[in-house]
C-alpha angles and dihedrals in degrees: 000000000000095000095239114156099243119116114265119228115223116193116201122198089202142183110232123192137172101237123212100199128199114178136184096033117167091211143318121286122250118246108283091019137097136227124206118224115204095202120068116264105244136200109225139170108259149156125108093267096051093042091055093043092052090049091049091049090053090058092064090075096034111115089209092060096097091053090052094047107021096176097042134083094210133286121268106210124206114191115205103200136174110230134173129226100261145094091278088060091051091050093050094047091051092048093047092049091049089053092050095250118152098220119184112200119227112202113210118206118211117253118245111250135183118250125220092283093053094255117136115242136166121246122222113274111269117250132235115289116264127194129189107212115200118185135168147105122327096205137031091249088063090227098129128044125198141160142211136196138218108198140189103192097197113165091356090068092043098053114119130193091247089067094058120104097236094180091055092046092051090053090064126089092222133021118203124189107207124196095006097180092055089065098077096173094049086065094061118124092008090305092301095155094045091047090055090053091049092050088056091049093049091048088054090055100258123149114220144208140175136199117204112210120191117311106226089196089053091219093118097198131140100051093083089055091050096047097087088058096044127097089186134019116193119201136154121230095269094047091046092055095042096049098041098036087226108133119231107202092180133028103241141103096266092054091047096056098080092047092047090049089053090061090049090051089053088057107269113143092213130013115201117192118189114212107189110231089004091067120225140307127213123195124186126211089241090061101263112142131187134177127195115194126207096187090128089071108091125215090243088065094054110093101168128347094202109126094006093120091050090052090049091053091050091052093045093050092045091054096038092052092046101042100051097264098303105162096191091053092047091053090057 
């Protein structure tokens, strides 16, 4: 964080999915029913890791970049992503390349497993992760928008720490783990393998961060074990409450402070809690606390919140790496 003008390298261990997106839904169908969607259903590149990487790549041609990160010469992002051997992989690689993302494919081999007779066989290789993203209005008055997901994790869920390129990660200035709870196998043995990788990264001088994502198992473990090795932990208000066990009765900065402090007490240098329309709060382990509001943004201007948190993380990391680690400036 010396402020020298060389480009920073940001390595993302990122979840990558082929998204099938249906937007503007008036509600979900009942079992046995159907629900018409007026907008076309699209196939899009997705996953928290790829969303953030695409946003970071877009900054490299943004004339406002130097104002965001005055001491940086940009951030070169390398996305380390588990992909299968299928047409979804081809689509995602093409989309990433078109967006200017340097994506390094991690091939995940299937684990041998015994069959019903006790003989060891090899399962078919898992495919690329696919997520159906459904978003629309919760009520008939169209006053509240929400979303839900139906996900096949594929190789994302199968990725293990042993498959990571530790040497390449250690060559980066910053290592970000994106979509942590989508990486089911990285959570094995209280994240022992991942913690070993992160120790190597920290020893090489890397700063680190993690964003949680929703835990479909609703166990919400692993992040506490990672906190002592994290310069930044990113969570939204629901994830903050679920992981910490600190209830947030309202979605605002005051309610987020106790949950954010919990992550600091677990060892995280900075806890960043996103709060939807209320903006985001950042709390440092040394007691510093900052809130950036977005109340000036009206509901009529919000088209679809899918991926908004990933874009926020990209902007925050871009600024934080380029402004000498100033959290207040990164929030803006």
